[in-house]
Coordinates of C-alpha atoms and ligand atoms in Angstrom, one line a residue:
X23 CA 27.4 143.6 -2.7
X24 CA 31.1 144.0 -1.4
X25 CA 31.8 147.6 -0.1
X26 CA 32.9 150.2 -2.6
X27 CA 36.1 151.4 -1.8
X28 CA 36.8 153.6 -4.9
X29 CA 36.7 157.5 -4.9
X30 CA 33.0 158.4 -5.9
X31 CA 33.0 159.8 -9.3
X32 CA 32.0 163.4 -9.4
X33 CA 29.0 164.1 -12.1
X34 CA 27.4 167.0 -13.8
X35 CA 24.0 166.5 -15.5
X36 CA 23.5 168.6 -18.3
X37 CA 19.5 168.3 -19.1
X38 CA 18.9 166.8 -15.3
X39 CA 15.4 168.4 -15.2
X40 CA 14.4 166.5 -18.2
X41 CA 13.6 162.3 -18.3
X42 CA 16.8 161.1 -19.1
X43 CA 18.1 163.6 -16.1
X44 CA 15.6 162.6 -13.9
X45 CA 16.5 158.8 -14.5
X46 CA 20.0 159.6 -13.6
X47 CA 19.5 161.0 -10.7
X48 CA 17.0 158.0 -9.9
X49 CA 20.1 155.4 -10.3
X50 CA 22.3 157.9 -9.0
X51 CA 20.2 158.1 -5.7
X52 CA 20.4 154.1 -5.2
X53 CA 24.7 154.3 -4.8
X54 CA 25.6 157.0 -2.1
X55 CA 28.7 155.6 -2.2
X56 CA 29.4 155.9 -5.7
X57 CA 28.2 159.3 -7.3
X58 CA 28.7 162.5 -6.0
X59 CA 26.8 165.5 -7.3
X60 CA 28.3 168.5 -9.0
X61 CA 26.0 170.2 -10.8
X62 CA 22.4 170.2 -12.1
X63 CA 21.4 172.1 -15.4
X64 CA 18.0 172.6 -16.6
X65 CA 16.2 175.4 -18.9
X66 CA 13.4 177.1 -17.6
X67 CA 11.7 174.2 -14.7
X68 CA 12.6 175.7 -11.8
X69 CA 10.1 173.7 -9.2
X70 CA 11.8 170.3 -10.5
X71 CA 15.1 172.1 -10.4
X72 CA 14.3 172.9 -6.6
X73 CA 13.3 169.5 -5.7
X74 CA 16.3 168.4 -7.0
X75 CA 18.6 170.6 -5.2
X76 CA 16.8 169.4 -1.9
X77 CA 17.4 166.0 -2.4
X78 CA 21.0 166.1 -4.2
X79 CA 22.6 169.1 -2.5
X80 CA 25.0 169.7 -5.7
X81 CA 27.5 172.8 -5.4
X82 CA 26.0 174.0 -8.7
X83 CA 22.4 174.3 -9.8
X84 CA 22.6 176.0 -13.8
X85 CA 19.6 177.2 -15.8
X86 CA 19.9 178.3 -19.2
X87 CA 17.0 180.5 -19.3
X88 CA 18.0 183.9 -17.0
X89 CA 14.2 184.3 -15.8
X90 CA 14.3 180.9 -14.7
X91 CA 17.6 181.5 -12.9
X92 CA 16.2 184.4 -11.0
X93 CA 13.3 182.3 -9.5
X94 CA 15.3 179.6 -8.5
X95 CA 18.1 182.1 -7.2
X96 CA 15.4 183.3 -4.5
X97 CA 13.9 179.7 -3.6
X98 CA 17.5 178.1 -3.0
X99 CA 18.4 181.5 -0.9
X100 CA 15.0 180.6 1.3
X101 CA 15.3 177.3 1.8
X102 CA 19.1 177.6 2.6
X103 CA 20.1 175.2 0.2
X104 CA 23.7 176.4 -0.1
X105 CA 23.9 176.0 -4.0
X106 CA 25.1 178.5 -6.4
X107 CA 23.0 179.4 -9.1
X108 CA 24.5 180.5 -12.6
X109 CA 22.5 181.3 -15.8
X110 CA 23.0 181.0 -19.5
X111 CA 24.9 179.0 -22.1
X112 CA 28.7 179.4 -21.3
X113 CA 27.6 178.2 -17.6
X114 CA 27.0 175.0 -18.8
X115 CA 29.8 174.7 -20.4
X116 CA 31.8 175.7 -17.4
X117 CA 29.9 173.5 -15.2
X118 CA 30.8 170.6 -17.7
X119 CA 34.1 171.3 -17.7
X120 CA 35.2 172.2 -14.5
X121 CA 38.4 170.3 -12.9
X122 CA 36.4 168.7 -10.0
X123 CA 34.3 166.9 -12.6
X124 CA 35.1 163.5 -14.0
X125 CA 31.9 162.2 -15.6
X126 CA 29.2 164.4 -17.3
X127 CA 25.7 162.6 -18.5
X128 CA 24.9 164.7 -21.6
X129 CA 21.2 165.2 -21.8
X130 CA 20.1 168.4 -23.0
X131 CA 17.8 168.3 -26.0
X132 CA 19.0 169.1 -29.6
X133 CA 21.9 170.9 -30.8
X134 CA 21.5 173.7 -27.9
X135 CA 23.5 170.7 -26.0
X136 CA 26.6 170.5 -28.3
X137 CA 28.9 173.6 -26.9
X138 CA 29.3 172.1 -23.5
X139 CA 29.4 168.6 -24.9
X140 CA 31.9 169.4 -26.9
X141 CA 33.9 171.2 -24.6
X142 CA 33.5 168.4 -21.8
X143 CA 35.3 165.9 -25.0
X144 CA 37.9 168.3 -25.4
X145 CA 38.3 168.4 -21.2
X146 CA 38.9 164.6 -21.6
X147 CA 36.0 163.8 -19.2
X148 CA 33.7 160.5 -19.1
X149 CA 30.9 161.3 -21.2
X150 CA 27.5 159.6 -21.1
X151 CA 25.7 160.4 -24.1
X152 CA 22.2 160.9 -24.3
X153 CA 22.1 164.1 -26.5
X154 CA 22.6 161.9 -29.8
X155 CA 22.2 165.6 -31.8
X156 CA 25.6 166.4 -31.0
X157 CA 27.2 163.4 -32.8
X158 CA 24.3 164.0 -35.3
X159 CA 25.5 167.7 -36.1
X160 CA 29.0 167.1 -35.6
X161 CA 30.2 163.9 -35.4
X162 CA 33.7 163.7 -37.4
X163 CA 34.7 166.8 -35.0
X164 CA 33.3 165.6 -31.8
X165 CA 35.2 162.2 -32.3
X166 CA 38.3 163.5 -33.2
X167 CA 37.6 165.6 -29.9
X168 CA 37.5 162.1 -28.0
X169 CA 40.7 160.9 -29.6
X170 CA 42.9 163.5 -28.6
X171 CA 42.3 164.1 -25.2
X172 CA 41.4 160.3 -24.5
X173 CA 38.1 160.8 -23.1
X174 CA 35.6 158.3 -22.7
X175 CA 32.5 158.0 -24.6
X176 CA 29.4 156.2 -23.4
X177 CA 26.4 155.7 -25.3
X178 CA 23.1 156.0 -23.0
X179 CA 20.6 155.9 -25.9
X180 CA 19.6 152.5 -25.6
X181 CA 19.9 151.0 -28.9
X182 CA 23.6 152.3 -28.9
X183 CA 24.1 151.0 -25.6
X184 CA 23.2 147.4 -26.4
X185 CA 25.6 147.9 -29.3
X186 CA 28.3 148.6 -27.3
X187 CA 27.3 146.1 -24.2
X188 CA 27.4 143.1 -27.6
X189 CA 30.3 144.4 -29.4
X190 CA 33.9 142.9 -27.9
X191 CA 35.3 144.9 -25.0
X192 CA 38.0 146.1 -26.7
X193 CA 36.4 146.9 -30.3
X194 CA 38.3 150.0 -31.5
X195 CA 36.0 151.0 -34.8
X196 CA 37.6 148.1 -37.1
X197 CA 34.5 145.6 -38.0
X198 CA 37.0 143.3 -40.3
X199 CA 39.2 142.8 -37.2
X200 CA 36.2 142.2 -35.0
X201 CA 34.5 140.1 -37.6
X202 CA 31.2 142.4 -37.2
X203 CA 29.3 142.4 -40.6
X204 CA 26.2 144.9 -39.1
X205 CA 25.1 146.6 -37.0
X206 CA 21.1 145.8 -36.2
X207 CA 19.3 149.2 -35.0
X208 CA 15.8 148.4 -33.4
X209 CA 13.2 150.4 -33.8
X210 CA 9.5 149.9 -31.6
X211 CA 7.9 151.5 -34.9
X212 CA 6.3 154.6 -32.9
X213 CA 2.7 155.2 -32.3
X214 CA 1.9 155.4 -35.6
X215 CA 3.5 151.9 -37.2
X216 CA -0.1 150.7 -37.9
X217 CA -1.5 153.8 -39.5
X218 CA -2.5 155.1 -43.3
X219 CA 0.2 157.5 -45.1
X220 CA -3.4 160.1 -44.8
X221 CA -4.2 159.2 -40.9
X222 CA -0.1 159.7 -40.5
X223 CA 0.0 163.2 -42.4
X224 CA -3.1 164.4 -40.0
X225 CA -1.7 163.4 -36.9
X226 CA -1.8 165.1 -33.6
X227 CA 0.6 166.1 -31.5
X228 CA -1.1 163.8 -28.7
X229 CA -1.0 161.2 -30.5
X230 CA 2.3 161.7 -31.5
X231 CA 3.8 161.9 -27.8
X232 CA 2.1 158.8 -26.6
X233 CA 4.5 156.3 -27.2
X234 CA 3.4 152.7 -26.8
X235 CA 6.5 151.6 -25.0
X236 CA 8.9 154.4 -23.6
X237 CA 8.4 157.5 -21.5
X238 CA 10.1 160.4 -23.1
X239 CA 10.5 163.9 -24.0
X240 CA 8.1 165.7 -26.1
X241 CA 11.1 166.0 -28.6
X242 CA 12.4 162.7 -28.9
X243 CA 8.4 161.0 -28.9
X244 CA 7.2 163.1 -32.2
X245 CA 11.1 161.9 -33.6
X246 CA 10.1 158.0 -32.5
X247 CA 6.4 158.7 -34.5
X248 CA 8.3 160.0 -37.9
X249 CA 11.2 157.5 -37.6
X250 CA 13.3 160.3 -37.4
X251 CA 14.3 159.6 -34.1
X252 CA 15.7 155.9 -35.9
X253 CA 17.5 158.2 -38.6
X254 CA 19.3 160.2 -36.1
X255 CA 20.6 157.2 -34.5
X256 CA 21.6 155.4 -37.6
X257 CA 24.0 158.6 -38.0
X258 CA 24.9 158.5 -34.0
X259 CA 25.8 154.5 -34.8
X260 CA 28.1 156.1 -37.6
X261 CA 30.2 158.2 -35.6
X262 CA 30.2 155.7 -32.3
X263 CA 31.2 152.6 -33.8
X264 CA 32.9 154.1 -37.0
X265 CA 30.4 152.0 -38.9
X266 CA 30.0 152.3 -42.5
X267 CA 25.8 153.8 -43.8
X268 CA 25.7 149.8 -45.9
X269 CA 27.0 148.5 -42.4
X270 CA 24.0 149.7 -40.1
X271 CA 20.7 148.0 -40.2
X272 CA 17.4 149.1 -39.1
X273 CA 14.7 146.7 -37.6
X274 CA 11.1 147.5 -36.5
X275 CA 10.3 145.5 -33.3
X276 CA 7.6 146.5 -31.8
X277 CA 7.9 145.3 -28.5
X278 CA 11.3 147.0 -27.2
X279 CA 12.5 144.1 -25.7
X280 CA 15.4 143.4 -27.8
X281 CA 17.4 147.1 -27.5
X282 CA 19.8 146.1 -30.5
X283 CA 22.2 143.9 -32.0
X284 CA 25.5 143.0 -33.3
X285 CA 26.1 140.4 -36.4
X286 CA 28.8 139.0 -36.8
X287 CA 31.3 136.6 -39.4
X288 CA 30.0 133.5 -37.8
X289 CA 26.2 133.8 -38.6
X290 CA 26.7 135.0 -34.3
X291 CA 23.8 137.5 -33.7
X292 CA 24.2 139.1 -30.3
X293 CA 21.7 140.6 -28.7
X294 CA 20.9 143.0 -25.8
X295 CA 17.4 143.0 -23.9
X296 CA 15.9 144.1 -21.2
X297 CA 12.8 145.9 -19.7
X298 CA 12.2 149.3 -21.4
X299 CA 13.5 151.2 -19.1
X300 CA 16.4 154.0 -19.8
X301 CA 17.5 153.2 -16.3
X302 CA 19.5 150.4 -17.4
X303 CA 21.5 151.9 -20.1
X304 CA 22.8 155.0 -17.7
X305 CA 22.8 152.2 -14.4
X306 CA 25.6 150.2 -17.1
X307 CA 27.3 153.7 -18.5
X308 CA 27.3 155.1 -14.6
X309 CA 28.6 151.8 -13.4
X310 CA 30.8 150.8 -16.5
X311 CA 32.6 148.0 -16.2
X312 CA 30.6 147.4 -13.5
X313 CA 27.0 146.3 -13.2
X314 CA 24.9 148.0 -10.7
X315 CA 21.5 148.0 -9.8
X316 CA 19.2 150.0 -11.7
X317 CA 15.6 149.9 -10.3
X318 CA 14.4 148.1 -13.2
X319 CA 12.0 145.3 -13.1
X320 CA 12.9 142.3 -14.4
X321 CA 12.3 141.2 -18.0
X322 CA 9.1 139.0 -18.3
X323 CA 9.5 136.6 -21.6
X324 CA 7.2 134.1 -20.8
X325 CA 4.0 133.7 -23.2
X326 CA 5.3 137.0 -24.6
X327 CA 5.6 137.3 -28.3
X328 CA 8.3 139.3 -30.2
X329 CA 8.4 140.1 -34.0
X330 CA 10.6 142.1 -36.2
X331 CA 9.3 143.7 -39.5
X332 CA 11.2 146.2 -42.3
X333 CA 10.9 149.9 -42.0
X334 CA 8.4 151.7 -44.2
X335 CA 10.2 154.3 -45.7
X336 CA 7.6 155.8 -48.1
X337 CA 5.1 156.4 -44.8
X338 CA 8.1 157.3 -42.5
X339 CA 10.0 159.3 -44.9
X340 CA 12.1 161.2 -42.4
X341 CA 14.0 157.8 -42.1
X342 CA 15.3 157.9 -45.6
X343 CA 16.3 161.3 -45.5
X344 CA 18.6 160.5 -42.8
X345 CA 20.2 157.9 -45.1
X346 CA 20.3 160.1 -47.3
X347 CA 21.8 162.9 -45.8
X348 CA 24.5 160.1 -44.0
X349 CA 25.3 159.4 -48.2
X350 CA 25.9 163.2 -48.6
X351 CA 28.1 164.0 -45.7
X352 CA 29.2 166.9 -45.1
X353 CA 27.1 169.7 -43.2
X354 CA 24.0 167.4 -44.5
X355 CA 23.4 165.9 -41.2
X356 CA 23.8 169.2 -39.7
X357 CA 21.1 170.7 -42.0
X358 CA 18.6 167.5 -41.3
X359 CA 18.8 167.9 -37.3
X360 CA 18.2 171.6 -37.8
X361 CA 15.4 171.4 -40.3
X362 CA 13.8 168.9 -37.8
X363 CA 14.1 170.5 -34.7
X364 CA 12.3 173.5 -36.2
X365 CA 9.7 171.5 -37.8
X366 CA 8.8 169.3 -34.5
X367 CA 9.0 172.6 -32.5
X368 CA 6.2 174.0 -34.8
X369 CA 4.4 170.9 -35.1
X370 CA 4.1 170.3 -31.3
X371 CA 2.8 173.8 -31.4
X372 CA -0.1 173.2 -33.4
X373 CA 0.8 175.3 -36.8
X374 CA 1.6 172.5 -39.0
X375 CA 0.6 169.4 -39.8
X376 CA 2.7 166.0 -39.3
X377 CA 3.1 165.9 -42.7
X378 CA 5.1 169.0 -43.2
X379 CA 7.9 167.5 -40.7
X380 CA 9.5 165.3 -43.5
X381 CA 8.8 167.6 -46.2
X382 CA 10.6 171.2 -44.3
X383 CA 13.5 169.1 -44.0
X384 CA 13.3 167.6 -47.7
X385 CA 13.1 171.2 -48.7
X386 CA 15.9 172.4 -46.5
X387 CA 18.4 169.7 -47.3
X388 CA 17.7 170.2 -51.0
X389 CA 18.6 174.2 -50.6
X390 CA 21.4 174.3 -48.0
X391 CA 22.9 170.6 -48.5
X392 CA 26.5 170.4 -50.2
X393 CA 27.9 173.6 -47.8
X394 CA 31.1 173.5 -46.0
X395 CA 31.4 171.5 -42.9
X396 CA 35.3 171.4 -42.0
X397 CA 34.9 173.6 -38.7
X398 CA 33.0 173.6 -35.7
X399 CA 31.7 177.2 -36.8
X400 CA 30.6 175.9 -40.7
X401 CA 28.5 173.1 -38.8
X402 CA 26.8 175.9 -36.1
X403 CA 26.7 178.6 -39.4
X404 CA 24.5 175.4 -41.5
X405 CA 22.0 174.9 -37.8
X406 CA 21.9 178.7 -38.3
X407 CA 20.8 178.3 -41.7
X408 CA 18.7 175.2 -41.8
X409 CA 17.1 176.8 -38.9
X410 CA 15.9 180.0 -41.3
X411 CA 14.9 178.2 -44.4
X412 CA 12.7 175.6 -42.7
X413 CA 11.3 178.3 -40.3
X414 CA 10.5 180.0 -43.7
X415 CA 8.9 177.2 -45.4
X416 CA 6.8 176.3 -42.5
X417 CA 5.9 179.5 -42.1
X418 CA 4.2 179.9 -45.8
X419 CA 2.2 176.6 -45.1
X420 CA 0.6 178.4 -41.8
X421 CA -0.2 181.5 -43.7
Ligands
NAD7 P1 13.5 166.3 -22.1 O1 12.8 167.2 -23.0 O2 12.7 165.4 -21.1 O3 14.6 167.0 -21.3 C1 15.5 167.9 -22.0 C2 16.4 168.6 -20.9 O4 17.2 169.6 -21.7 C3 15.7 169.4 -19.8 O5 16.5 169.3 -18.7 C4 15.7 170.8 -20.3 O6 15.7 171.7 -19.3 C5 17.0 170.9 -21.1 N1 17.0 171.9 -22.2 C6 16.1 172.0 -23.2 N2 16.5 173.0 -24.0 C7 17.6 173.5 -23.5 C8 18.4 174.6 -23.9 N3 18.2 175.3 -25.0 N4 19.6 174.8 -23.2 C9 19.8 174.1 -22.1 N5 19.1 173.1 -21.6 C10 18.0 172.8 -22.4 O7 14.3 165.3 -23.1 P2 14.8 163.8 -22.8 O8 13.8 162.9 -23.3 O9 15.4 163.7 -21.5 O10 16.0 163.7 -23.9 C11 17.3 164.3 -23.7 C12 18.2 163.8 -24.7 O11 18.4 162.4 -24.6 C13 17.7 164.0 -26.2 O12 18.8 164.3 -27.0 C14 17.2 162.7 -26.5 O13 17.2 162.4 -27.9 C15 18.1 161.7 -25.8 N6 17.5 160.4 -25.5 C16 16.4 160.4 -24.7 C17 15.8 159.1 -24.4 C18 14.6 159.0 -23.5 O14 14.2 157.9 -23.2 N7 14.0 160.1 -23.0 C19 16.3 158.0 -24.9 C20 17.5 158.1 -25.8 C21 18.0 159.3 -26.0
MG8 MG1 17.1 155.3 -28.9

């Protein structure tokens, strides 16, 4: 490869003790050249966070949870690591903004990562997306965000990211002009694509974590068992690629080889494969425009066999609901991501069934949906909400 002669670009990792972090840093670690480290930010892993320090020497190290900041505080100090530690929520957001920063990889789970994301759009920084709950919870806002400072916006969620690799260069959100009829979402289908609606409803949270194809958060793997985690996208695909809902497809292909696709005018379907690896999405958003190597093995097609099948929505309701609550607008989606995030959280922890996911958030979205969404406090007061009425409901299935 020809020497690299441009300025490094200067990153923060929001989430960089999570998967997605950690497979940042990975590519980040194969181009000295390229990527310098600001900052790391993690929650309450402090070992990792240490580790990570050692080997990336960034100026900042943030965690969210104060505790956590303490005992990391006292293993930088004696192992002379020179980094500053800072603790809480507005440090994220000032390690995301900060002038020295050009790029920040956004991968904090859930809507806890939306403040800082939003403030590093408003900052006009590079953005690589991972955290597909802040376009979830406020996408209309968080675009117009982009527009008026002229940040950049790069999707790392991989389905999203083979979107954008087989849409033209300069697409700019009109399909007519592009002569883009669809957008075609993939989905592997989960761990439980081959179950009964009854083995589905009593579920375990192993189960639901093992997914047959990626390696990923707890979070995100129960999302890819209920579907939900396709929902959410189909609303991220909204706001990226200013897609209308009857404009976005969904797929199940249970293989992961094909990340997503493009139809267009022509009868043209473009598609983007690969390995399943999230490697190659952030090595292509780190890179962008260029390619750079990723780590990732290379695809194996021979005497493989890959199949696409339609989405079950009556034994993956969550899927539907995130059509619907697309159809509603407003602070619906907001409501939805809420609702779910409680209802996984409770669900990983044992006190209610699979089932009850899809109908907390059935049950939240019929109470709160239809509220005001026009400000970035309406959106956080509807979380706030969504957050109490499906903690509620859960709660009286437990007792
Ligand atoms: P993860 O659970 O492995 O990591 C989450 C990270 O967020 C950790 O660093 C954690 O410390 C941090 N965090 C959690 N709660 C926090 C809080 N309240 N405040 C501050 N930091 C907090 O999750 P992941 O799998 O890396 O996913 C991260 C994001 O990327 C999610 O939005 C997910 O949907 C998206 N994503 C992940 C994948 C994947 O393959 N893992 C693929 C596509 C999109
Ligand atoms: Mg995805």
């Amino acid at each position: 490869m020809n020497a690299h002669r441009m300025k490094p670009r200067v990153l923060t990792i929001l989430g960089a003790t999570g998967t997605i972090g950690v497979n940042t840093l990975d590519v980040v670690a194969r181009h000295p050249d390229r990527f310098e480290i600001f900052a790391l930010t993690g929650a309450t892993q402090v070992e990792r966070m240490v580790e990570q320090c050692r080997a990336h020497r960034p100026r900042f190290a943030v965690m969210s949870e104060p505790a956590a900041a303490a005992a990391l505080r006292e293993r930088i100090a004696a192992e002379g690591l020179g980094v500053e530690v800072l603790e809480g929520a507005a440090a994220l957001t000032q390690v995301a903004t900060a002038p020295e920063v050009d790029t920040l990889m956004a991968a904090i789970v859930g809507a806890a990562g939306l403040p800082a994301t939003l403030a590093a759009a408003q900052a006009g920084k590079r953005i690589l997306l991972a955290n597909k709950e802040t376009l979830v919870v406020s996408g209309q806002l968080f675009m117009d965000a982009i527009a008026a400072s002229g940040a950049e916006l790069l999707p790392i969620d991989s389905e999203h990211n083979a979107i954008f690799q087989a849409l033209p260069r300069d697409f700019d959100g009109d399909f007519q002009q592009a002569g883009v009829k669809a957008l075609w979402l993939t989905a592997s289908g989960g761990p439980f694509r081959t179950l009964s609606a009854e083995a589905i409803a009593a579920a375990t949270p192993a189960q639901a974590v093992a997914h047959p194809n990626w390696v990923m958060g707890k979070k995100i793997s129960v999302d890819s068992a209920s579907l939900m985690n396709k929902g959410l996208e189909v609303i991220e695909a909204r706001w990226l690629f200013n897609a209308r809902p009857d404009q976005i497809k969904v797929v199940v292909h249970p293989q992961s080889i094909v990340h997503s696709m493009v139809e267009y005018a022509d009868g043209s379907v473009i598609a983007q494969m690969g390995t399943p690896d999230m490697r190659t999405p952030i090595a292509y958003a780190l890179g962008f425009p260029e390619r750079i190597e990723a780590g990732v093995p290379a695809l194996e097609l021979m005497n493989r066999q890959l199949s696409f099948e339609a989405p079950d929505t009556a034994r993956f309701p969550c899927l539907q609901l995130a059509f619907d609550a697309l159809a509603a607008g407003g602070n619906a989606a907001a409501v939805l991501n809420a609702a779910n995030e409680v209802a996984v959280a409770r669900f990983l922890d044992g006190a209610v069934p699979f089932g009850a996911i899809a109908a907390s958030i059935a049950h939240t979205l019929e109470k709160l949906a239809g509220g005001a969404a026009a400000t970035l406090e309406d959106l956080l007061e509807a979380d706030r909400q969504a957050r109490s009425v499906a903690g509620m409901y859960l709660g009286a299935l437990r007792a």
